[in-house]
mmCIF file of C-alpha atoms and ligand atoms in Angstrom:
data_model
loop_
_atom_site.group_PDB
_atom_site.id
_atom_site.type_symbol
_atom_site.label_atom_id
_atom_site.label_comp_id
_atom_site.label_asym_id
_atom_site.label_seq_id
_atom_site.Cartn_x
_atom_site.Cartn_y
_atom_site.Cartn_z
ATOM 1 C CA UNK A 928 15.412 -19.572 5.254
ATOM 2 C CA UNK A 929 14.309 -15.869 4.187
ATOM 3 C CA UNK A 930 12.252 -13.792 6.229
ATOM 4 C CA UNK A 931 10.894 -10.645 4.677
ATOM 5 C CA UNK A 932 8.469 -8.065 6.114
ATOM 6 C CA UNK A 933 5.639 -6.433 3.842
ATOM 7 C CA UNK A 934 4.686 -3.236 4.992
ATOM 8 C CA UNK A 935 1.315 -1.585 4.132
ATOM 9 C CA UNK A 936 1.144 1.793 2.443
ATOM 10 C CA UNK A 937 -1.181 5.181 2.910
ATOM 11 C CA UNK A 938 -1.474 7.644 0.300
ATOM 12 C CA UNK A 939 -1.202 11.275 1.321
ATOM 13 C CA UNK A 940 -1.952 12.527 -1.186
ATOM 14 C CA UNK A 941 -3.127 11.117 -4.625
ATOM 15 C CA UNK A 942 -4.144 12.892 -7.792
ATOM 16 C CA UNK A 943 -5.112 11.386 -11.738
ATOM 17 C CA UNK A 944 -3.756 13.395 -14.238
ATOM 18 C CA UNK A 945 -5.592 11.454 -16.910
ATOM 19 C CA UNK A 946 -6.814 8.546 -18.287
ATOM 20 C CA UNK A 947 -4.195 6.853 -20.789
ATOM 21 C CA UNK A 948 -5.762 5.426 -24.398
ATOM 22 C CA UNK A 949 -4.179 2.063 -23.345
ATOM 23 C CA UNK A 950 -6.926 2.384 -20.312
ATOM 24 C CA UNK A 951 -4.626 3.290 -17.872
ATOM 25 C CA UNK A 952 -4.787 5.978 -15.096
ATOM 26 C CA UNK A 953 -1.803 8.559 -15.008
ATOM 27 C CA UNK A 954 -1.171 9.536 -11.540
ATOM 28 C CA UNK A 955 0.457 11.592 -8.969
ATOM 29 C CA UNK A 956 0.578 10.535 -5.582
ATOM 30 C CA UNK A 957 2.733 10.272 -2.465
ATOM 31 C CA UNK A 958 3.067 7.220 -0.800
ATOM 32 C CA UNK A 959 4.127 6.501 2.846
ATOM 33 C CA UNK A 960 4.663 3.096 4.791
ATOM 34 C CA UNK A 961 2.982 2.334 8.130
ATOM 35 C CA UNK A 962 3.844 -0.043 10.477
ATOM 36 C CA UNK A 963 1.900 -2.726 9.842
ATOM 37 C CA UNK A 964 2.858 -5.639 7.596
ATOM 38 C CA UNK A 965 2.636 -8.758 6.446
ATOM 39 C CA UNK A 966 5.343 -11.543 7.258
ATOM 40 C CA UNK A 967 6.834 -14.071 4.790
ATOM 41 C CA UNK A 968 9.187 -16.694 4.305
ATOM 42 C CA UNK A 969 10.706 -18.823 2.103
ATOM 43 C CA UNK A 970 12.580 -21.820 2.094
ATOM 44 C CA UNK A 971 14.116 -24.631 -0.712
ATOM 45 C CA UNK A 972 12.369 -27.689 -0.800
ATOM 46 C CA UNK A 973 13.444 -30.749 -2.856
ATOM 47 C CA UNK A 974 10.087 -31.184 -4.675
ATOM 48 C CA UNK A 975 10.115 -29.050 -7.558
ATOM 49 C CA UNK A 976 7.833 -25.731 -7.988
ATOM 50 C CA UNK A 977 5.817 -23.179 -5.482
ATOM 51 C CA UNK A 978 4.249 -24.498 -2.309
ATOM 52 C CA UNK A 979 2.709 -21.883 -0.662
ATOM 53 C CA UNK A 980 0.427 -21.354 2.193
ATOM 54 C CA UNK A 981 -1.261 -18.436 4.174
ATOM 55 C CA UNK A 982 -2.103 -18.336 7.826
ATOM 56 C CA UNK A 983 -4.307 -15.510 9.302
ATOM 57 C CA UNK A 984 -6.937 -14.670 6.417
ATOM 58 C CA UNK A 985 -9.317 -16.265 4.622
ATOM 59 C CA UNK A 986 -7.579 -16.115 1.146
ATOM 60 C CA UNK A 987 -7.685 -18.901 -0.941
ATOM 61 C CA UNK A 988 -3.666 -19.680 -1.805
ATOM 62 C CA UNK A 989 -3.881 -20.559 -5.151
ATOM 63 C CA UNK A 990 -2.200 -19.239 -8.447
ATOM 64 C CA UNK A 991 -4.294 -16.117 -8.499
ATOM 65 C CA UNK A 992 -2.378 -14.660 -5.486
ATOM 66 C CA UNK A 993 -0.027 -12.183 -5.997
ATOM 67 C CA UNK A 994 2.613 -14.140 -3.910
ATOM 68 C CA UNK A 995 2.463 -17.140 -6.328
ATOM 69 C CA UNK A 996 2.057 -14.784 -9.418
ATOM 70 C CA UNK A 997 5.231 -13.080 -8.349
ATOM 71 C CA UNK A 998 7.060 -16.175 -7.472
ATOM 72 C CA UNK A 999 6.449 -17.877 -10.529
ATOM 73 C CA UNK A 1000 7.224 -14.892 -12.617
ATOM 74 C CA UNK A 1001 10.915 -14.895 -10.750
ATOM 75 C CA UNK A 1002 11.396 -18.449 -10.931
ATOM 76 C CA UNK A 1003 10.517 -18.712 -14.932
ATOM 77 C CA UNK A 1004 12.120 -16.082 -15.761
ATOM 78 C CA UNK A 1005 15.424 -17.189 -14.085
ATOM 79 C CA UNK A 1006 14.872 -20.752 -14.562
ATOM 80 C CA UNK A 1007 14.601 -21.929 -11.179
ATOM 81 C CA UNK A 1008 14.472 -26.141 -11.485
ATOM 82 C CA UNK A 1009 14.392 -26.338 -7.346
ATOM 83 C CA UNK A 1010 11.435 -25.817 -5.448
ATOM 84 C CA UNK A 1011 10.588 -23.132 -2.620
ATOM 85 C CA UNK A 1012 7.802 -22.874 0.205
ATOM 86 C CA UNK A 1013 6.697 -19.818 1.013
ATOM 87 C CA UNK A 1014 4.080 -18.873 3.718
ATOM 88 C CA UNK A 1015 2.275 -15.374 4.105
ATOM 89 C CA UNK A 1016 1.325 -14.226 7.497
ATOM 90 C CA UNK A 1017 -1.692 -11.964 6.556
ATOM 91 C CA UNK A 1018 -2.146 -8.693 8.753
ATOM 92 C CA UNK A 1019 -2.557 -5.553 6.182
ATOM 93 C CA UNK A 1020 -6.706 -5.752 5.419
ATOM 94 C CA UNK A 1021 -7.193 -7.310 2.266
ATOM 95 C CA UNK A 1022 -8.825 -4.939 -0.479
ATOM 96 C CA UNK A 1023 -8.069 -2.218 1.748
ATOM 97 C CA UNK A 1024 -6.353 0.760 -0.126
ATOM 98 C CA UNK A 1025 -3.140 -0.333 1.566
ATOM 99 C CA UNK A 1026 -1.450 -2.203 -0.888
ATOM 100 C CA UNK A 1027 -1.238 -5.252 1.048
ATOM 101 C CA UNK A 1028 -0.846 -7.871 -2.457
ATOM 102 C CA UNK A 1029 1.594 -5.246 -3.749
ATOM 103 C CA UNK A 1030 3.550 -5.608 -0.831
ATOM 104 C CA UNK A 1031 3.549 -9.443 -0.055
ATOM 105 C CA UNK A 1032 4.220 -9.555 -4.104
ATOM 106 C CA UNK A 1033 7.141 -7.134 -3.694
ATOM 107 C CA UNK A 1034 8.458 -9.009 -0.417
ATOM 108 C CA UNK A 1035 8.192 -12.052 -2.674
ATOM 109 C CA UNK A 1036 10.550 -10.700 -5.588
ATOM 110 C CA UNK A 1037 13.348 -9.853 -2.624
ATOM 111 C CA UNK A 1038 12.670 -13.081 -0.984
ATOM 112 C CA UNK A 1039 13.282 -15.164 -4.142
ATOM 113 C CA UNK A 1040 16.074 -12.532 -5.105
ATOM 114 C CA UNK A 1041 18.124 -13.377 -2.260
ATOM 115 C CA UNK A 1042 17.014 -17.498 -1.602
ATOM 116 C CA UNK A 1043 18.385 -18.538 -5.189
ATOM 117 C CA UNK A 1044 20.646 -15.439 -4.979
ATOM 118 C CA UNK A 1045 19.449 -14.409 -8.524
ATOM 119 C CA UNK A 1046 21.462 -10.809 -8.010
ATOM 120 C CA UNK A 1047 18.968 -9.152 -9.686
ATOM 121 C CA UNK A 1048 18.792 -5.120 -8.934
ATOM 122 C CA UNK A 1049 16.228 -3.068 -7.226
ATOM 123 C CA UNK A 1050 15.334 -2.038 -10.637
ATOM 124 C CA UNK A 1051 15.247 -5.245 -12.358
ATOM 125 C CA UNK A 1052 13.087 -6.068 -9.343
ATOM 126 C CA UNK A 1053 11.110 -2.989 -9.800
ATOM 127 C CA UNK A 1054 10.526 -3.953 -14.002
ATOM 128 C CA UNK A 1055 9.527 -7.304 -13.364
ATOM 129 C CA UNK A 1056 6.853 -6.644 -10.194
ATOM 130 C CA UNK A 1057 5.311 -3.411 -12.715
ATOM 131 C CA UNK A 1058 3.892 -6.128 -14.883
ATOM 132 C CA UNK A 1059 1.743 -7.608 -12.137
ATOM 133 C CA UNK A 1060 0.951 -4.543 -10.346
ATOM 134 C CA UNK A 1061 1.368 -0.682 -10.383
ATOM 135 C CA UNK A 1062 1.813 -0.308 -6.558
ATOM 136 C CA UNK A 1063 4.891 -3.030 -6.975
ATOM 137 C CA UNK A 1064 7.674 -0.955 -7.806
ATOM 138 C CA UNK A 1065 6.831 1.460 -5.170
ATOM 139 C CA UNK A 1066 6.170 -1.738 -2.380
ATOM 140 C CA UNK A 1067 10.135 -3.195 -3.282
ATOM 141 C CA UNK A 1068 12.018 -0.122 -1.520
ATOM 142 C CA UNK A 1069 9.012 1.306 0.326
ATOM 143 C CA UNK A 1070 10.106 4.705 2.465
ATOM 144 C CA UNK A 1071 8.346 7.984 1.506
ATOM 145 C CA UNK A 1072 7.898 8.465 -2.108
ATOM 146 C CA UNK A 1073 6.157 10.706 -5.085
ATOM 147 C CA UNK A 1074 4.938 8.063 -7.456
ATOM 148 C CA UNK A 1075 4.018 8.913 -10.931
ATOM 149 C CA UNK A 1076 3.226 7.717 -14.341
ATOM 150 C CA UNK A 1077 1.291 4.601 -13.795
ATOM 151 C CA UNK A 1078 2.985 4.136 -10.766
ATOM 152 C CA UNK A 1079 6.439 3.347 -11.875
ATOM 153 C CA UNK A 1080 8.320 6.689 -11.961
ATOM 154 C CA UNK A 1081 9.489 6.712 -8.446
ATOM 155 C CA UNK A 1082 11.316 9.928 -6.862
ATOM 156 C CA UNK A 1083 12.304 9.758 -3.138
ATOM 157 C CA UNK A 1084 11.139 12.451 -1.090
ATOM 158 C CA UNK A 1085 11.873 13.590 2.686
ATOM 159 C CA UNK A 1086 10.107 11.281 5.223
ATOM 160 C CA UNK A 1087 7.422 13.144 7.425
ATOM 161 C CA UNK A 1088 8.095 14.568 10.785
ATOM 162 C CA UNK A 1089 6.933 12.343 13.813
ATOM 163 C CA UNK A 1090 3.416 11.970 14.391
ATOM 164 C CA UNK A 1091 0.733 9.001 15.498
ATOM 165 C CA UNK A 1092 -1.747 7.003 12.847
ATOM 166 C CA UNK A 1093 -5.047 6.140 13.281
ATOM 167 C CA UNK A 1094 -5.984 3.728 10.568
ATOM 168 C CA UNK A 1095 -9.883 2.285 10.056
ATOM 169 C CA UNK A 1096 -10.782 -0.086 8.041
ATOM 170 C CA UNK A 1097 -14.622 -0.437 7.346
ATOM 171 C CA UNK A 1098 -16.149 -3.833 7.206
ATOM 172 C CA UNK A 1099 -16.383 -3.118 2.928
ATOM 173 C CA UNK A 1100 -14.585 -4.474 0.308
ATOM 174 C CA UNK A 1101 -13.536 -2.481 -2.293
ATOM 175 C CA UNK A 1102 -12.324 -3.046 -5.596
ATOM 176 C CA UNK A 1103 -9.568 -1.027 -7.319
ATOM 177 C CA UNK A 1104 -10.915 -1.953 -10.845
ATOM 178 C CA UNK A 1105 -14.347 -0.318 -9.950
ATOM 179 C CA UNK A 1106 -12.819 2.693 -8.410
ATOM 180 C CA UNK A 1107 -10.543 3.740 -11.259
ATOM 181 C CA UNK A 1108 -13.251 2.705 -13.987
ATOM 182 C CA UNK A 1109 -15.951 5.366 -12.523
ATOM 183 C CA UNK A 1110 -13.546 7.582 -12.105
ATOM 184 C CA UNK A 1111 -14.431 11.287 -14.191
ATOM 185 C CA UNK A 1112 -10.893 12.460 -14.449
ATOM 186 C CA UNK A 1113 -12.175 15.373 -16.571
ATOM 187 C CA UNK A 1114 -15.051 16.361 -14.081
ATOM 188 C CA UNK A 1115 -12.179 16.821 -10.880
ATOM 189 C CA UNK A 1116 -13.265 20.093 -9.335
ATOM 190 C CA UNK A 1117 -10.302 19.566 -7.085
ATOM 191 C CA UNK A 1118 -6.699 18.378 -7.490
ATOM 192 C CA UNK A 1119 -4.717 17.764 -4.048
ATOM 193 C CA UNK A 1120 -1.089 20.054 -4.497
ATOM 194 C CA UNK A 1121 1.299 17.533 -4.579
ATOM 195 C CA UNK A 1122 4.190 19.900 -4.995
ATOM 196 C CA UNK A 1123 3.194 21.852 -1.978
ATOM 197 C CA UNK A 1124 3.186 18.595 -0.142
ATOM 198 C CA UNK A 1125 6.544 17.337 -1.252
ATOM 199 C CA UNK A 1126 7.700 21.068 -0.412
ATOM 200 C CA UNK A 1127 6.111 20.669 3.285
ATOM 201 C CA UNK A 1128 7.785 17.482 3.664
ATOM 202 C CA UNK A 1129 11.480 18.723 2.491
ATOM 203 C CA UNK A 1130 10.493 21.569 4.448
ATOM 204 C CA UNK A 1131 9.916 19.571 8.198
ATOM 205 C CA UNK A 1132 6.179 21.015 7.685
ATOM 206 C CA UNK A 1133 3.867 18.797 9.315
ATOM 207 C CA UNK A 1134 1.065 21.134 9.431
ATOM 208 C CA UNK A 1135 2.045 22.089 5.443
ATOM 209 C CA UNK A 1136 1.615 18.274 4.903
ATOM 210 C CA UNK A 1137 -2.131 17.594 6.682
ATOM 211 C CA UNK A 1138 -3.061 20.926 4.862
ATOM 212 C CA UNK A 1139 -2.435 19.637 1.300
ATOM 213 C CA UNK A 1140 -4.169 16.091 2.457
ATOM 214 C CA UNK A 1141 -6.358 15.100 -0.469
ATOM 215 C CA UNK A 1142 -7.523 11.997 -2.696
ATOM 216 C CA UNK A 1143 -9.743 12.284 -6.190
ATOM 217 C CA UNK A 1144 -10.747 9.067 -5.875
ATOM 218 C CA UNK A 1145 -12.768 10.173 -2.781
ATOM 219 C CA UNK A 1146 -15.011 11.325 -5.531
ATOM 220 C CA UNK A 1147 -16.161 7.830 -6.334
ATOM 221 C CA UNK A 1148 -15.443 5.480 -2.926
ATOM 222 C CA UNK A 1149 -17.523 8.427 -0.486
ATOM 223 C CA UNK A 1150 -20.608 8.111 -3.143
ATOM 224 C CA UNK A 1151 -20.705 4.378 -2.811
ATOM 225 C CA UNK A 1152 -19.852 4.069 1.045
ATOM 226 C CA UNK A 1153 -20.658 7.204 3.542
ATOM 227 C CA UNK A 1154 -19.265 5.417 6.698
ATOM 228 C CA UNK A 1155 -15.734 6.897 4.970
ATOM 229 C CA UNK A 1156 -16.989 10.714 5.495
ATOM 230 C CA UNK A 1157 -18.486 9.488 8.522
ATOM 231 C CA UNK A 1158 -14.997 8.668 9.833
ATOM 232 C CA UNK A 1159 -13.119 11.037 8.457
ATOM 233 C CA UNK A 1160 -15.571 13.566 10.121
ATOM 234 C CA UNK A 1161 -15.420 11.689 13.642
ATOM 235 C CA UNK A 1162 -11.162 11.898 13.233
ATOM 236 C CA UNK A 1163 -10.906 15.230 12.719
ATOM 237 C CA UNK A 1164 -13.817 16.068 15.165
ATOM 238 C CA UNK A 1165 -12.033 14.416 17.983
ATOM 239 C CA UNK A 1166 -8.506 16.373 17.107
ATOM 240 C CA UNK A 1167 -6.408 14.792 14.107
ATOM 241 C CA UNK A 1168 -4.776 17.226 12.282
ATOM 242 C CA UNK A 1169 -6.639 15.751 9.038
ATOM 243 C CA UNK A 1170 -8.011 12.378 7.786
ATOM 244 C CA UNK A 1171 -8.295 10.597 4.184
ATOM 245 C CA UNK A 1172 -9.014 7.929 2.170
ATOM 246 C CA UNK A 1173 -6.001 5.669 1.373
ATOM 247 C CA UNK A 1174 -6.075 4.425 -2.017
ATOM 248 C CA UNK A 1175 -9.722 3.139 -3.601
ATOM 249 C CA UNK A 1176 -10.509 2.930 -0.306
ATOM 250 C CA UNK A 1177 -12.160 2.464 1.906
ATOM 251 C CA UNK A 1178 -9.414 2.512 4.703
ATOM 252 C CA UNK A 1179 -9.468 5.747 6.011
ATOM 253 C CA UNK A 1180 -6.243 7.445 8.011
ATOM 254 C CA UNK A 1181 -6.144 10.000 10.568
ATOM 255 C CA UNK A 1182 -2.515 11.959 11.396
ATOM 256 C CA UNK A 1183 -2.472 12.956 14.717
ATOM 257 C CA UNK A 1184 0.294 14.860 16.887
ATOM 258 C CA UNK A 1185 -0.121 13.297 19.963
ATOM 259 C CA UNK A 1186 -0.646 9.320 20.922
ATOM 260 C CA UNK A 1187 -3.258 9.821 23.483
ATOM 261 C CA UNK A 1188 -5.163 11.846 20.222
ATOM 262 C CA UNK A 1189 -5.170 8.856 17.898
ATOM 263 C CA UNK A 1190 -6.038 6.190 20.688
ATOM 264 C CA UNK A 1191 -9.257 8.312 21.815
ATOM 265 C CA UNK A 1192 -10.353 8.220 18.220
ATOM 266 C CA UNK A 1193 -9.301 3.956 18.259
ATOM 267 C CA UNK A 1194 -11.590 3.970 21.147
ATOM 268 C CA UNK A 1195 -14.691 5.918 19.571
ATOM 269 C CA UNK A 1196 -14.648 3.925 15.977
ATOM 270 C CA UNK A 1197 -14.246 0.458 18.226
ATOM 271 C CA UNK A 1198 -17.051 1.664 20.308
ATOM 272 C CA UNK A 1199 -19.293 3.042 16.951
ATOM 273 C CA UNK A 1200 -18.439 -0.303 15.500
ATOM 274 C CA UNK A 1201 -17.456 1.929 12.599
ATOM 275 C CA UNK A 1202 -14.647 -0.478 10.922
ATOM 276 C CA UNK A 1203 -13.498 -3.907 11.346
ATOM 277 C CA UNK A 1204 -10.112 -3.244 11.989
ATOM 278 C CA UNK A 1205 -8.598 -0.408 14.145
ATOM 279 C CA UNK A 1206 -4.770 0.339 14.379
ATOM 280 C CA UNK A 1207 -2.913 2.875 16.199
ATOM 281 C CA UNK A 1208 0.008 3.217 14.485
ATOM 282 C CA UNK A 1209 3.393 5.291 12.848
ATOM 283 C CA UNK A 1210 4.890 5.950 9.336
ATOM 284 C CA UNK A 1211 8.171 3.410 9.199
ATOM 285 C CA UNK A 1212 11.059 6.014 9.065
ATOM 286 C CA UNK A 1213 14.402 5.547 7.718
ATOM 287 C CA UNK A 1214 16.415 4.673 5.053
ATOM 288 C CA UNK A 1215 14.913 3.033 2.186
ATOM 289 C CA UNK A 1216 17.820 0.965 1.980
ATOM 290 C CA UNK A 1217 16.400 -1.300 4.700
ATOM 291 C CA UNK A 1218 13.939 -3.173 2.456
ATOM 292 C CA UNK A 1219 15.801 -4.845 0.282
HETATM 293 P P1 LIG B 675 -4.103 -1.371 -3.641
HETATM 294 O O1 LIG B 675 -3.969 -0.354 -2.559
HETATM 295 O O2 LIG B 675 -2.763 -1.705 -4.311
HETATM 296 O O3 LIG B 675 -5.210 -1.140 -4.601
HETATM 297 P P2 LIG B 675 -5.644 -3.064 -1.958
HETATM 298 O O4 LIG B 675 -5.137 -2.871 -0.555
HETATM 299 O O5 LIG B 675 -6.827 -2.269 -2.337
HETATM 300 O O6 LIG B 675 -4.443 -2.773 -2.939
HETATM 301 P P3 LIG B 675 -5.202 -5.899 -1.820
HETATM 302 O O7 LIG B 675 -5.315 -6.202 -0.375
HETATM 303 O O8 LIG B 675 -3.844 -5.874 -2.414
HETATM 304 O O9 LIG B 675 -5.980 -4.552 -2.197
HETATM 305 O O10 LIG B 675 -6.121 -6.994 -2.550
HETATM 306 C C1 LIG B 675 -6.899 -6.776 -3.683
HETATM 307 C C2 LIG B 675 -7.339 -8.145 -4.199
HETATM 308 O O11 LIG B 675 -6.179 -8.876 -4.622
HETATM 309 C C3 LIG B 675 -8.000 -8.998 -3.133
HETATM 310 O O12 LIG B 675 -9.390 -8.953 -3.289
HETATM 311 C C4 LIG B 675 -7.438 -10.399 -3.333
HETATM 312 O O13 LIG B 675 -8.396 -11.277 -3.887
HETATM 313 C C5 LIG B 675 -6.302 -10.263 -4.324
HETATM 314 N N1 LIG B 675 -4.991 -10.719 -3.782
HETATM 315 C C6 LIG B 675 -4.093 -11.433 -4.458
HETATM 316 N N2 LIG B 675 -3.003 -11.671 -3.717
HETATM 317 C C7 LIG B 675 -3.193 -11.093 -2.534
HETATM 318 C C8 LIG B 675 -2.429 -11.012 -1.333
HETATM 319 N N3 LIG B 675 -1.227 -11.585 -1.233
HETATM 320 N N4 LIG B 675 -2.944 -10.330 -0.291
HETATM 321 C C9 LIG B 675 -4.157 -9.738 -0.412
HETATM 322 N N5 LIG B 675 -4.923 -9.813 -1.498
HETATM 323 C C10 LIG B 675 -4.468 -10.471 -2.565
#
């Protein structure tokens, strides 16, 4: 049997350079994994094709899921004639901003990749999971990195120094589609410096890296939903260094020095009944190398 973690993402920082003809969104963006994740496993079965089942959400586990989707995309494309099982622990919030599909999809190509010992690369892994998702690529190594193009030019970068996570999720689902597609890329007063962040980062700059916090797509998600500026307000009133929108939102992150900081502002959103989930939390560090 293969076990493989999926770890959840935040953006620090996420910019769209522009909006392709093809109708897709160039971008610039620097992606971090937290500590949170989703668990799978997979196992050979004698019955031919994908059995698959998820415990701890209410997600239907059909053939839309990205699990399935990437399984069957691994299994066809290697001609696979036994069967596998595969269950999905569910923690990441679903539609969150986190990349929580991207991940168990990701998790699914290195599960399959080592079960039936396929000995495909990280890249090959990375080509195949861009065609179901632009987060995939990223989600197969994970670690700090500046993502661009559509999300498949991946650069590593230096990981962040230590610091705590607060992480709220408001009781909202929001859809990536919708996000991108109202989206005025040419109307941005405001582009978030990437390079400065990356610089901060290769630097040790923590301070350099909560300064350059910023996310266009705040433009659209805050319009829709204000309980995201309300947090974001309530984080950095009660001491985080800074606070953002992950993603499409809504899951907003706060970066705080100090543990006891981020668990006072746990305590406030629990007691505001501001989101539906709450986690206290800290960026995996390490080696890349580790996810695969
Ligand atoms: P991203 O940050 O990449 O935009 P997200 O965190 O906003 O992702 P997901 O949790 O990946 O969003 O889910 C988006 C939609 O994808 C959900 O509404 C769900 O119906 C569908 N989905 C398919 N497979 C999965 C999965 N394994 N886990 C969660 N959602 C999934």
């Amino acid at each position: 049997m293969i076990r493989e973690k999926a770890y959840a993402k935040i953006n620090l920082g996420l910019d769209v350079l522009r909006r392709r003809p093809d109708g897709y969104h160039e971008v610039k963006m620097i992606m971090q994994t937290v500590d949170i994740c989703d668990d799978l496993t997979f196992e050979k079965r004698e019955k031919p094709g994908i059995g698959f089942c998820i415990e701890g959400a209410n997600l239907p586990a059909d053939e839309n899921n990205l699990v399935y989707r990437a399984a069957t995309l691994l299994m066809e494309k290697r001609q696979i004639k036994e069967g596998v099982s595969i269950t999905l622990h569910k923690r990441i919030p679903i539609a969150a901003g986190m990349a929580g599909g991207s991940a168990d999809a990701a998790a699914t190509l290195r599960g399959l990749n080592a079960l039936f010992r396929m000995g495909y690369s990280v890249e090959e892994l990375k080509e195949s999971g861009v065609t179901l998702g632009a987060d995939i690529p990223y989600c197969i190594r994970g670690g700090t990195m500046l993502s661009e193009g559509i999300g498949e030019i991946l650069t590593p970068l230096s990981e962040p120094p230590a610091c705590h996570l607060v992480i709220a999720k408001p009781d909202i689902d929001v859809s990536t589609a919708f996000v991108y597609g109202h989206l005025q890329v040419d109307k941005l007063s405001f582009h978030p410096d990437i390079d400065g962040m990356a610089a901060a980062l290769a630097a040790g700059d923590l301070e350099g890296v909560t300064d350059r916090m910023g996310n266009v797509l705040e433009t659209v998600t805050v319009k829709e939903y204000p309980v995201i500026e309300r947090l974001k307000k309530m984080m950095c009133g009660l001491g985080a260094e800074n606070a953002l929108m992950s993603g499409s939102g809504p899951t907003v992150f706060g970066i705080c020095k100090e543990r006891e900081t981020a668990d006072k502002i746990a305590a406030s959103i629990r007691k505001e009944e501001l989101a539906e989930a709450v986690f206290v939390t800290e960026f995996v560090r390490g080696e890349c190398e580790k996810y695969i």
